[in-house]
Amino acid sequence: MKILVARIPEEGFHYEGDDPGEILGLEDDKFMRNPGEVRYELYAQRVSDELVVRGTLAVDLELQCARCSEFFSTTIGVSDFLRAYPAPDGTDSVDISDDFREEILLHVPGFPVCSDECKGVCPQCGADLNKGSCECTTDEGPSAWSALDSFNL
């Protein structure tokens, strides 16, 4: 999104709309896909030689669950977008698309989970435990740390 600095009145200007999801650059990402439109509600105002932009951002994404590896839909929202850009006299426009991308990606959880009830996959056979139990035995034998249980200082 480009903001035309020369057209902003002294009291500021309210922007509302959406940008294509391609600005997020997720085409080759294995864990996120199908970004929808990046929706924004922003207020821009010139302050001295700077352009101050604040507002909210939101985008619908499909994320891969960290437990079961299935993709699920969610909305990533940013309620505290705030940036200041240098805008001395003579500045025509300021492109804030890179900051949209950065702010949204910073709000994506590091280990997204499709639901609190997600059981994940069996560590032995890889069966999805959300769809049913597996036939693996749970007897893992002695722990690698069990020798420390008998250690006496």
PDB file of C-alpha atoms in Angstrom:
ATOM      1  CA  MET A   1       0.000   0.000   0.000  1.00  0.00           C
ATOM      2  CA  LYS A   2       1.259   3.418  -0.922  1.00  0.00           C
ATOM      3  CA  ILE A   3       0.197   6.520   0.946  1.00  0.00           C
ATOM      4  CA  LEU A   4       0.251   9.725  -1.080  1.00  0.00           C
ATOM      5  CA  VAL A   5       1.763  12.102   1.449  1.00  0.00           C
ATOM      6  CA  ALA A   6       0.904  15.309  -0.418  1.00  0.00           C
ATOM      7  CA  ARG A   7      -2.842  14.501  -0.276  1.00  0.00           C
ATOM      8  CA  ILE A   8      -3.035  14.063   3.498  1.00  0.00           C
ATOM      9  CA  PRO A   9      -4.803  17.021   5.131  1.00  0.00           C
ATOM     10  CA  GLU A  10      -3.364  18.616   8.265  1.00  0.00           C
ATOM     11  CA  GLU A  11      -5.840  16.790  10.535  1.00  0.00           C
ATOM     12  CA  GLY A  12      -4.858  13.405   9.014  1.00  0.00           C
ATOM     13  CA  PHE A  13      -6.670  10.899   6.856  1.00  0.00           C
ATOM     14  CA  HIS A  14      -8.457   7.598   7.456  1.00  0.00           C
ATOM     15  CA  TYR A  15      -7.703   4.678   5.103  1.00  0.00           C
ATOM     16  CA  GLU A  16      -9.757   1.502   4.915  1.00  0.00           C
ATOM     17  CA  GLY A  17      -9.504  -1.303   2.393  1.00  0.00           C
ATOM     18  CA  ASP A  18      -7.514  -4.381   1.469  1.00  0.00           C
ATOM     19  CA  ASP A  19      -4.329  -5.361  -0.339  1.00  0.00           C
ATOM     20  CA  PRO A  20      -3.722  -8.668  -2.122  1.00  0.00           C
ATOM     21  CA  GLY A  21      -2.409 -11.505   0.040  1.00  0.00           C
ATOM     22  CA  GLU A  22       0.584 -11.825  -2.280  1.00  0.00           C
ATOM     23  CA  ILE A  23       2.294  -8.955  -0.409  1.00  0.00           C
ATOM     24  CA  LEU A  24       3.008 -11.499   2.366  1.00  0.00           C
ATOM     25  CA  GLY A  25       5.267 -13.529   0.051  1.00  0.00           C
ATOM     26  CA  LEU A  26       4.054 -16.949   1.219  1.00  0.00           C
ATOM     27  CA  GLU A  27       4.152 -18.686  -2.179  1.00  0.00           C
ATOM     28  CA  ASP A  28       6.959 -21.076  -1.185  1.00  0.00           C
ATOM     29  CA  ASP A  29       6.113 -21.412   2.516  1.00  0.00           C
ATOM     30  CA  LYS A  30       5.467 -24.991   3.687  1.00  0.00           C
ATOM     31  CA  PHE A  31       3.604 -24.095   6.873  1.00  0.00           C
ATOM     32  CA  MET A  32       1.302 -21.255   5.761  1.00  0.00           C
ATOM     33  CA  ARG A  33      -0.848 -21.027   2.655  1.00  0.00           C
ATOM     34  CA  ASN A  34      -3.783 -19.364   0.916  1.00  0.00           C
ATOM     35  CA  PRO A  35      -3.520 -15.888   2.345  1.00  0.00           C
ATOM     36  CA  GLY A  36      -6.674 -13.907   1.833  1.00  0.00           C
ATOM     37  CA  GLU A  37      -6.789 -10.183   1.359  1.00  0.00           C
ATOM     38  CA  VAL A  38      -4.838  -8.116   3.905  1.00  0.00           C
ATOM     39  CA  ARG A  39      -7.543  -5.914   5.418  1.00  0.00           C
ATOM     40  CA  TYR A  40      -6.548  -2.612   6.992  1.00  0.00           C
ATOM     41  CA  GLU A  41      -8.017   0.338   8.837  1.00  0.00           C
ATOM     42  CA  LEU A  42      -5.396   3.030   9.206  1.00  0.00           C
ATOM     43  CA  TYR A  43      -5.085   6.638  10.227  1.00  0.00           C
ATOM     44  CA  ALA A  44      -2.182   8.614   8.718  1.00  0.00           C
ATOM     45  CA  GLN A  45      -1.032  12.039   9.800  1.00  0.00           C
ATOM     46  CA  ARG A  46       1.969  14.231   9.052  1.00  0.00           C
ATOM     47  CA  VAL A  47       3.884  15.277  12.138  1.00  0.00           C
ATOM     48  CA  SER A  48       6.820  17.582  11.425  1.00  0.00           C
ATOM     49  CA  ASP A  49       8.921  15.756   8.837  1.00  0.00           C
ATOM     50  CA  GLU A  50       7.376  12.357   9.517  1.00  0.00           C
ATOM     51  CA  LEU A  51       4.331  10.410   8.464  1.00  0.00           C
ATOM     52  CA  VAL A  52       2.762   8.567  11.413  1.00  0.00           C
ATOM     53  CA  VAL A  53       0.531   5.611  10.526  1.00  0.00           C
ATOM     54  CA  ARG A  54      -1.485   3.642  13.075  1.00  0.00           C
ATOM     55  CA  GLY A  55      -4.365   1.207  12.927  1.00  0.00           C
ATOM     56  CA  THR A  56      -5.355  -2.441  12.554  1.00  0.00           C
ATOM     57  CA  LEU A  57      -4.543  -5.237  10.094  1.00  0.00           C
ATOM     58  CA  ALA A  58      -6.089  -8.667   9.532  1.00  0.00           C
ATOM     59  CA  VAL A  59      -5.611 -11.579   7.144  1.00  0.00           C
ATOM     60  CA  ASP A  60      -7.130 -15.053   6.821  1.00  0.00           C
ATOM     61  CA  LEU A  61      -4.512 -17.822   6.565  1.00  0.00           C
ATOM     62  CA  GLU A  62      -4.247 -21.575   6.619  1.00  0.00           C
ATOM     63  CA  LEU A  63      -1.590 -22.719   9.090  1.00  0.00           C
ATOM     64  CA  GLN A  64      -0.165 -26.191   9.646  1.00  0.00           C
ATOM     65  CA  CYS A  65      -0.884 -27.527  13.132  1.00  0.00           C
ATOM     66  CA  ALA A  66       2.292 -28.175  15.135  1.00  0.00           C
ATOM     67  CA  ARG A  67       0.731 -31.278  16.726  1.00  0.00           C
ATOM     68  CA  CYS A  68      -1.149 -33.130  13.975  1.00  0.00           C
ATOM     69  CA  SER A  69       0.294 -31.493  10.790  1.00  0.00           C
ATOM     70  CA  GLU A  70      -3.185 -30.801   9.363  1.00  0.00           C
ATOM     71  CA  PHE A  71      -3.897 -27.357   7.925  1.00  0.00           C
ATOM     72  CA  PHE A  72      -6.536 -25.211   9.617  1.00  0.00           C
ATOM     73  CA  SER A  73      -7.990 -21.775   8.890  1.00  0.00           C
ATOM     74  CA  THR A  74      -7.451 -18.846  11.202  1.00  0.00           C
ATOM     75  CA  THR A  75      -7.383 -15.062  11.174  1.00  0.00           C
ATOM     76  CA  ILE A  76      -4.226 -13.220  12.140  1.00  0.00           C
ATOM     77  CA  GLY A  77      -5.079  -9.813  13.538  1.00  0.00           C
ATOM     78  CA  VAL A  78      -2.866  -6.883  14.441  1.00  0.00           C
ATOM     79  CA  SER A  79      -4.585  -4.316  16.618  1.00  0.00           C
ATOM     80  CA  ASP A  80      -1.574  -2.121  17.360  1.00  0.00           C
ATOM     81  CA  PHE A  81       0.060  -1.249  14.038  1.00  0.00           C
ATOM     82  CA  LEU A  82       2.134   1.905  14.518  1.00  0.00           C
ATOM     83  CA  ARG A  83       4.957   3.192  12.331  1.00  0.00           C
ATOM     84  CA  ALA A  84       6.633   6.511  11.632  1.00  0.00           C
ATOM     85  CA  TYR A  85       8.202   7.174   8.237  1.00  0.00           C
ATOM     86  CA  PRO A  86      10.496   9.996   7.196  1.00  0.00           C
ATOM     87  CA  ALA A  87       8.494  12.346   5.000  1.00  0.00           C
ATOM     88  CA  PRO A  88      10.311  15.640   4.456  1.00  0.00           C
ATOM     89  CA  ASP A  89       8.757  18.268   2.208  1.00  0.00           C
ATOM     90  CA  GLY A  90       8.676  17.032  -1.369  1.00  0.00           C
ATOM     91  CA  THR A  91       7.966  13.385  -0.477  1.00  0.00           C
ATOM     92  CA  ASP A  92       5.368  12.082  -2.928  1.00  0.00           C
ATOM     93  CA  SER A  93       4.456   8.732  -1.424  1.00  0.00           C
ATOM     94  CA  VAL A  94       5.429   6.205   1.205  1.00  0.00           C
ATOM     95  CA  ASP A  95       5.107   2.452   0.568  1.00  0.00           C
ATOM     96  CA  ILE A  96       4.148   0.625   3.782  1.00  0.00           C
ATOM     97  CA  SER A  97       3.588  -2.859   2.271  1.00  0.00           C
ATOM     98  CA  ASP A  98       6.813  -4.291   3.740  1.00  0.00           C
ATOM     99  CA  ASP A  99       5.724  -3.194   7.204  1.00  0.00           C
ATOM    100  CA  PHE A 100       2.316  -4.851   6.681  1.00  0.00           C
ATOM    101  CA  ARG A 101       4.115  -8.099   5.881  1.00  0.00           C
ATOM    102  CA  GLU A 102       6.492  -7.840   8.829  1.00  0.00           C
ATOM    103  CA  GLU A 103       3.795  -7.013  11.364  1.00  0.00           C
ATOM    104  CA  ILE A 104       1.473  -9.812  10.258  1.00  0.00           C
ATOM    105  CA  LEU A 105       4.220 -12.437  10.178  1.00  0.00           C
ATOM    106  CA  LEU A 106       5.356 -11.404  13.661  1.00  0.00           C
ATOM    107  CA  HIS A 107       1.829 -12.137  14.918  1.00  0.00           C
ATOM    108  CA  VAL A 108       1.726 -15.683  13.494  1.00  0.00           C
ATOM    109  CA  PRO A 109       2.194 -18.110  16.412  1.00  0.00           C
ATOM    110  CA  GLY A 110       5.467 -20.037  16.448  1.00  0.00           C
ATOM    111  CA  PHE A 111       3.706 -23.351  17.116  1.00  0.00           C
ATOM    112  CA  PRO A 112       0.123 -22.999  15.868  1.00  0.00           C
ATOM    113  CA  VAL A 113      -2.376 -25.568  17.132  1.00  0.00           C
ATOM    114  CA  CYS A 114      -5.659 -26.336  15.359  1.00  0.00           C
ATOM    115  CA  SER A 115      -7.543 -26.727  18.673  1.00  0.00           C
ATOM    116  CA  ASP A 116      -6.873 -27.110  22.377  1.00  0.00           C
ATOM    117  CA  GLU A 117      -8.148 -30.697  22.122  1.00  0.00           C
ATOM    118  CA  CYS A 118      -5.683 -31.718  19.384  1.00  0.00           C
ATOM    119  CA  LYS A 119      -3.962 -34.974  20.396  1.00  0.00           C
ATOM    120  CA  GLY A 120      -1.294 -34.849  17.706  1.00  0.00           C
ATOM    121  CA  VAL A 121       0.324 -37.901  16.142  1.00  0.00           C
ATOM    122  CA  CYS A 122       1.775 -41.063  17.667  1.00  0.00           C
ATOM    123  CA  PRO A 123       5.547 -40.604  18.060  1.00  0.00           C
ATOM    124  CA  GLN A 124       6.137 -44.243  17.075  1.00  0.00           C
ATOM    125  CA  CYS A 125       3.885 -44.945  14.098  1.00  0.00           C
ATOM    126  CA  GLY A 126       2.757 -41.444  13.081  1.00  0.00           C
ATOM    127  CA  ALA A 127      -0.981 -42.211  13.296  1.00  0.00           C
ATOM    128  CA  ASP A 128      -3.241 -39.194  13.771  1.00  0.00           C
ATOM    129  CA  LEU A 129      -4.547 -39.627  17.314  1.00  0.00           C
ATOM    130  CA  ASN A 130      -7.436 -37.242  16.603  1.00  0.00           C
ATOM    131  CA  LYS A 131      -8.914 -39.847  14.240  1.00  0.00           C
ATOM    132  CA  GLY A 132      -8.516 -42.773  16.637  1.00  0.00           C
ATOM    133  CA  SER A 133      -6.011 -44.649  18.739  1.00  0.00           C
ATOM    134  CA  CYS A 134      -3.114 -46.633  17.296  1.00  0.00           C
ATOM    135  CA  GLU A 135      -1.897 -50.150  18.013  1.00  0.00           C
ATOM    136  CA  CYS A 136       1.549 -49.117  19.276  1.00  0.00           C
ATOM    137  CA  THR A 137       2.654 -50.391  22.645  1.00  0.00           C
ATOM    138  CA  THR A 138       3.310 -47.739  25.222  1.00  0.00           C
ATOM    139  CA  ASP A 139       5.928 -49.810  27.091  1.00  0.00           C
ATOM    140  CA  GLU A 140       9.056 -47.871  26.258  1.00  0.00           C
ATOM    141  CA  GLY A 141      11.333 -49.671  28.716  1.00  0.00           C
ATOM    142  CA  PRO A 142      13.642 -47.927  31.155  1.00  0.00           C
ATOM    143  CA  SER A 143      14.254 -44.250  30.751  1.00  0.00           C
ATOM    144  CA  ALA A 144      17.648 -43.017  29.684  1.00  0.00           C
ATOM    145  CA  TRP A 145      17.653 -40.990  32.895  1.00  0.00           C
ATOM    146  CA  SER A 146      16.783 -43.919  35.208  1.00  0.00           C
ATOM    147  CA  ALA A 147      20.463 -44.466  36.096  1.00  0.00           C
ATOM    148  CA  LEU A 148      20.445 -41.056  37.755  1.00  0.00           C
ATOM    149  CA  ASP A 149      17.612 -42.141  40.076  1.00  0.00           C
ATOM    150  CA  SER A 150      20.021 -44.420  41.925  1.00  0.00           C
ATOM    151  CA  PHE A 151      22.788 -41.816  42.088  1.00  0.00           C
ATOM    152  CA  ASN A 152      23.448 -40.805  45.679  1.00  0.00           C
ATOM    153  CA  LEU A 153      25.667 -37.932  46.737  1.00  0.00           C
TER     154      LEU A 153
END
